[in-house]
Coordinates of C-alpha atoms and ligand atoms in Angstrom, one line a residue:
X1 CA 85.5 188.9 149.8
X2 CA 88.0 187.2 152.0
X3 CA 91.2 186.2 150.3
X4 CA 92.5 183.9 153.0
X5 CA 91.6 180.5 154.2
X6 CA 92.4 179.7 157.9
X7 CA 94.6 176.7 158.5
X8 CA 95.0 175.5 162.1
X9 CA 97.2 173.0 163.8
X10 CA 97.3 172.4 167.5
X11 CA 96.1 175.9 168.3
X12 CA 98.3 177.8 165.7
X13 CA 96.8 179.6 162.8
X14 CA 98.0 180.5 159.3
X15 CA 96.0 182.7 157.0
X16 CA 96.7 181.4 153.5
X17 CA 95.8 182.8 150.1
X18 CA 95.8 180.2 147.3
X19 CA 95.5 181.3 143.7
X20 CA 94.8 178.4 141.3
X21 CA 95.8 179.4 137.8
X22 CA 93.8 178.7 134.6
X23 CA 96.7 176.8 132.9
X24 CA 99.2 174.2 134.1
X25 CA 102.4 175.4 135.8
X26 CA 104.5 175.1 138.9
X27 CA 103.4 175.2 142.5
X28 CA 105.0 178.2 144.2
X29 CA 104.9 179.0 148.0
X30 CA 105.5 182.6 149.2
X31 CA 105.8 183.6 152.8
X32 CA 106.3 187.0 154.5
X33 CA 106.2 188.1 158.1
X34 CA 108.1 185.2 159.7
X35 CA 109.5 188.3 161.5
X36 CA 106.4 190.4 162.3
X37 CA 108.0 193.9 162.0
X38 CA 109.5 193.4 158.5
X39 CA 106.8 195.5 156.9
X40 CA 108.0 195.9 153.3
X41 CA 107.7 192.1 152.7
X42 CA 104.4 191.8 154.6
X43 CA 102.7 194.7 152.7
X44 CA 104.0 193.5 149.3
X45 CA 102.8 189.9 150.0
X46 CA 99.4 191.3 151.0
X47 CA 99.1 193.3 147.8
X48 CA 100.2 190.4 145.7
X49 CA 97.5 188.2 147.3
X50 CA 94.9 190.8 146.2
X51 CA 96.4 191.4 142.8
X52 CA 96.8 187.8 141.8
X53 CA 93.5 186.6 143.4
X54 CA 91.7 189.2 141.2
X55 CA 93.6 188.1 138.1
X56 CA 93.9 184.3 138.5
X57 CA 93.9 184.0 134.6
X58 CA 97.4 185.5 134.8
X59 CA 98.7 182.6 136.9
X60 CA 100.0 179.3 135.5
X61 CA 99.9 176.5 138.1
X62 CA 99.2 177.5 141.7
X63 CA 100.6 180.3 143.9
X64 CA 100.2 180.1 147.7
X65 CA 100.9 183.3 149.7
X66 CA 101.1 183.7 153.4
X67 CA 101.5 187.5 154.0
X68 CA 102.1 187.3 157.7
X69 CA 103.3 184.1 159.3
X70 CA 104.0 185.6 162.7
X71 CA 100.7 187.5 163.4
X72 CA 101.2 187.5 167.1
X73 CA 104.4 189.5 166.6
X74 CA 102.8 191.7 164.0
X75 CA 100.0 192.8 166.2
X76 CA 102.2 193.2 169.3
X77 CA 105.0 195.0 167.2
X78 CA 107.6 192.5 168.6
X79 CA 110.8 192.2 166.5
X80 CA 112.5 189.0 165.6
X81 CA 110.6 186.7 168.0
X82 CA 107.2 185.0 168.4
X83 CA 105.7 186.4 171.6
X84 CA 103.9 183.1 172.2
X85 CA 107.1 181.2 173.1
X86 CA 109.9 183.8 172.8
X87 CA 111.5 181.9 169.8
X88 CA 112.7 183.1 166.4
X89 CA 110.5 181.0 164.0
X90 CA 113.3 181.2 161.5
X91 CA 115.6 179.2 163.8
X92 CA 113.3 176.2 164.4
X93 CA 112.7 174.7 160.9
X94 CA 111.6 172.2 159.9
X95 CA 109.6 172.5 163.2
X96 CA 107.4 170.0 164.9
X97 CA 103.6 169.7 165.3
X98 CA 104.1 168.7 168.9
X99 CA 106.4 171.6 169.9
X100 CA 105.7 175.1 171.0
X101 CA 103.9 177.7 168.9
X102 CA 106.9 178.6 166.7
X103 CA 107.7 174.9 166.1
X104 CA 104.1 174.2 165.0
X105 CA 104.0 177.2 162.6
X106 CA 107.3 176.0 161.1
X107 CA 106.0 172.5 160.7
X108 CA 102.8 173.9 158.9
X109 CA 105.1 175.8 156.5
X110 CA 107.4 172.8 156.0
X111 CA 104.4 170.8 154.8
X112 CA 103.5 173.5 152.3
X113 CA 107.2 173.7 151.2
X114 CA 107.3 170.0 150.6
X115 CA 104.3 170.2 148.3
X116 CA 105.8 173.1 146.3
X117 CA 108.2 173.3 143.3
X118 CA 109.8 176.6 144.6
X119 CA 109.7 178.6 147.8
X120 CA 110.2 182.4 148.3
X121 CA 110.6 183.8 151.8
X122 CA 110.2 187.6 152.0
X123 CA 112.1 189.4 154.7
X124 CA 112.9 193.0 155.2
X125 CA 115.3 194.1 157.9
X126 CA 113.8 194.1 161.4
X127 CA 112.8 197.0 163.7
X128 CA 116.3 197.2 165.1
X129 CA 118.2 196.6 161.8
X130 CA 119.7 198.7 159.1
X131 CA 120.0 196.9 155.8
X132 CA 120.6 197.3 152.1
X133 CA 118.6 194.9 149.9
X134 CA 120.1 191.6 148.9
X135 CA 119.1 188.0 148.3
X136 CA 120.1 184.6 149.9
X137 CA 120.5 181.3 148.1
X138 CA 120.8 178.0 150.0
X139 CA 124.2 176.2 149.8
X140 CA 123.6 173.4 152.3
X141 CA 121.6 171.2 149.8
X142 CA 122.1 169.3 146.6
X143 CA 124.1 171.4 144.0
X144 CA 121.2 171.3 141.5
X145 CA 118.9 172.9 144.1
X146 CA 121.4 175.7 144.6
X147 CA 121.7 176.2 140.8
X148 CA 117.9 176.5 140.4
X149 CA 117.8 179.0 143.3
X150 CA 120.7 181.0 141.9
X151 CA 119.0 181.3 138.5
X152 CA 115.8 182.6 140.2
X153 CA 117.8 185.0 142.5
X154 CA 119.3 186.7 139.5
X155 CA 115.9 188.2 138.7
X156 CA 115.8 190.0 142.1
X157 CA 117.1 193.5 141.4
X158 CA 119.9 193.6 144.0
X159 CA 123.6 193.7 143.6
X160 CA 124.6 191.1 146.2
X161 CA 123.7 187.4 146.6
X162 CA 124.7 185.5 149.7
X163 CA 125.4 181.8 149.5
X164 CA 124.3 180.4 152.9
X165 CA 125.4 177.3 154.6
X166 CA 122.8 177.5 157.3
X167 CA 120.1 174.8 157.8
X168 CA 117.5 175.9 160.2
X169 CA 116.1 178.9 158.3
X170 CA 112.8 178.4 156.5
X171 CA 114.4 178.6 153.0
X172 CA 117.5 176.6 154.0
X173 CA 115.3 173.8 155.4
X174 CA 113.1 173.8 152.3
X175 CA 116.2 173.4 150.1
X176 CA 117.8 170.7 152.2
X177 CA 114.5 168.8 151.8
X178 CA 114.5 169.2 148.0
X179 CA 112.5 172.4 147.3
X180 CA 114.6 175.2 145.7
X181 CA 114.2 178.4 147.6
X182 CA 115.4 182.0 148.0
X183 CA 115.2 184.6 150.8
X184 CA 114.9 188.3 149.9
X185 CA 115.8 191.2 152.2
X186 CA 114.3 194.6 151.3
X187 CA 113.4 197.3 153.8
X188 CA 114.6 197.9 157.4
X189 CA 114.1 199.6 160.7
X190 CA 110.3 199.2 161.0
X191 CA 109.7 201.4 158.0
X192 CA 108.1 200.9 154.7
X193 CA 107.6 203.0 151.6
X194 CA 105.7 202.8 148.3
X195 CA 109.0 202.8 146.4
X196 CA 110.2 199.8 148.4
X197 CA 106.9 197.9 148.0
X198 CA 106.9 198.6 144.3
X199 CA 110.5 197.3 143.9
X200 CA 109.7 194.2 146.0
X201 CA 106.6 193.5 143.9
X202 CA 108.7 193.7 140.8
X203 CA 111.2 191.3 142.3
X204 CA 108.6 188.7 143.1
X205 CA 106.7 189.1 139.8
X206 CA 110.0 188.8 137.9
X207 CA 110.9 185.6 139.8
X208 CA 107.4 184.2 139.2
X209 CA 107.7 185.0 135.5
X210 CA 111.1 183.3 135.3
X211 CA 109.7 180.2 137.0
X212 CA 106.8 180.0 134.5
X213 CA 104.2 180.8 137.1
X214 CA 102.8 183.7 135.1
X215 CA 101.0 183.7 131.7
X216 CA 103.5 184.6 128.9
X217 CA 101.5 187.8 128.0
X218 CA 102.2 188.9 131.6
X219 CA 105.9 188.5 131.4
X220 CA 106.6 192.2 130.5
X221 CA 107.8 195.0 132.7
X222 CA 109.9 192.6 134.7
X223 CA 113.5 192.6 135.9
X224 CA 116.1 191.1 133.5
X225 CA 118.5 188.6 135.0
X226 CA 121.3 190.7 136.5
X227 CA 124.9 189.9 137.3
X228 CA 125.2 189.7 141.1
X229 CA 128.3 189.4 143.3
X230 CA 128.0 186.2 145.3
X231 CA 129.5 186.3 148.8
X232 CA 129.5 184.2 151.9
X233 CA 128.4 186.2 155.0
X234 CA 130.2 186.6 158.3
X235 CA 128.1 187.5 161.3
X236 CA 129.6 189.2 164.3
X237 CA 127.6 188.9 167.6
X238 CA 127.7 191.3 170.5
X239 CA 129.9 189.8 173.3
X240 CA 128.1 191.9 176.0
X241 CA 125.2 194.3 176.3
X242 CA 126.5 197.6 175.0
X243 CA 126.1 200.8 173.0
X244 CA 126.9 200.2 169.3
X245 CA 128.8 202.8 167.2
X246 CA 129.2 201.5 163.7
X247 CA 131.9 203.0 161.4
X248 CA 130.4 201.8 158.1
X249 CA 127.0 201.7 156.4
X250 CA 125.0 199.0 154.7
X251 CA 126.1 198.2 151.1
X252 CA 129.6 199.6 151.8
X253 CA 132.5 197.5 150.6
X254 CA 135.0 196.8 153.4
X255 CA 138.6 195.5 153.4
X256 CA 140.2 193.0 155.8
X257 CA 141.4 194.8 158.9
X258 CA 139.0 197.8 158.5
X259 CA 137.2 199.1 161.6
X260 CA 133.5 198.2 161.4
X261 CA 132.4 199.5 164.7
X262 CA 132.9 199.7 168.5
X263 CA 130.7 198.5 171.4
X264 CA 130.9 200.6 174.5
X265 CA 129.6 200.2 178.0
X266 CA 127.7 203.1 179.7
X267 CA 131.0 204.3 181.2
X268 CA 132.2 204.9 177.7
X269 CA 134.7 202.1 177.8
X270 CA 135.3 199.9 174.7
X271 CA 134.0 196.4 175.4
X272 CA 134.3 195.1 171.8
X273 CA 136.1 196.4 168.7
X274 CA 134.9 194.9 165.5
X275 CA 137.3 194.8 162.5
X276 CA 136.7 193.0 159.2
X277 CA 138.2 189.6 159.1
X278 CA 137.8 189.5 155.3
X279 CA 137.1 191.7 152.4
X280 CA 133.3 192.0 152.0
X281 CA 130.2 194.1 151.6
X282 CA 128.1 195.2 154.6
X283 CA 124.7 193.4 154.5
X284 CA 123.1 194.6 157.6
X285 CA 123.9 195.8 161.1
X286 CA 122.3 196.7 164.4
X287 CA 120.6 200.1 163.8
X288 CA 119.8 200.9 167.4
X289 CA 122.1 202.5 170.0
X290 CA 121.6 199.6 172.3
X291 CA 122.7 196.1 171.3
X292 CA 121.9 193.2 173.6
X293 CA 124.4 190.4 174.1
X294 CA 124.3 187.8 171.4
X295 CA 122.5 190.0 168.7
X296 CA 124.3 190.4 165.4
X297 CA 126.1 193.7 165.5
X298 CA 127.0 193.4 161.8
X299 CA 126.9 191.0 158.9
X300 CA 129.3 191.4 155.9
Ligands
LIG401 ZN1 113.6 188.6 158.9

């Protein structure tokens, strides 16, 4: 049996799994694969589509899952971007049905977000990134939207929560338009494992239980709300093409002034020295030797 219905708009396709529960409850939207090489999120969303479709009696309300938004990138193994137009879908929200491929996909998701009570975007550190799991909550929206998101984020089993002031990301855009949302990062470097998928599944099921989207009898073996350190993130971009030598690792606490890494040219000359401008915790970094100009070398 096929789990997915094909939605099309101006030549773009989304494969969408909708699970209508047996009792009333919230409308939840879950997406993964906005970045096509973030496999832990994609595999977890695929498995959840199967698990919940086969157990719709466990669902209260309606859960909509899109396991791989950026299928072109997934099948071409292209990190970060949509090969159709060379854009990062997560930078063009809320999108437009009359724009290029990424804008159309974003617009299709925006419509689903607007129809939902809560939105979860599953990421997982791209092919070229090293990352330690954490969760984002939107800050550029009404305070009550941030508060609902923060409550839900506390059920994700990660130590750090980032309060974001961005607007163009899928979850930022949803929140700015009135739908509370979170973005979870788990996985990295084009790899995936059963342990990571199991942990990601538990995160999502725990958030769904907290939101009342699962039958009360199904709200066992879930994460308890945990205390998280809330930080604002600072992103350091590469000022030139270079070879990246980090001095720290993901999840490491860093102090203001500490050396985070150095970018060299091929002659071995320093072209950029990155020191921490504030105390923080390393969220992710470039994990490849080569870093092209403009890419995030490190976020902390
Ligand atoms: Zn991503």
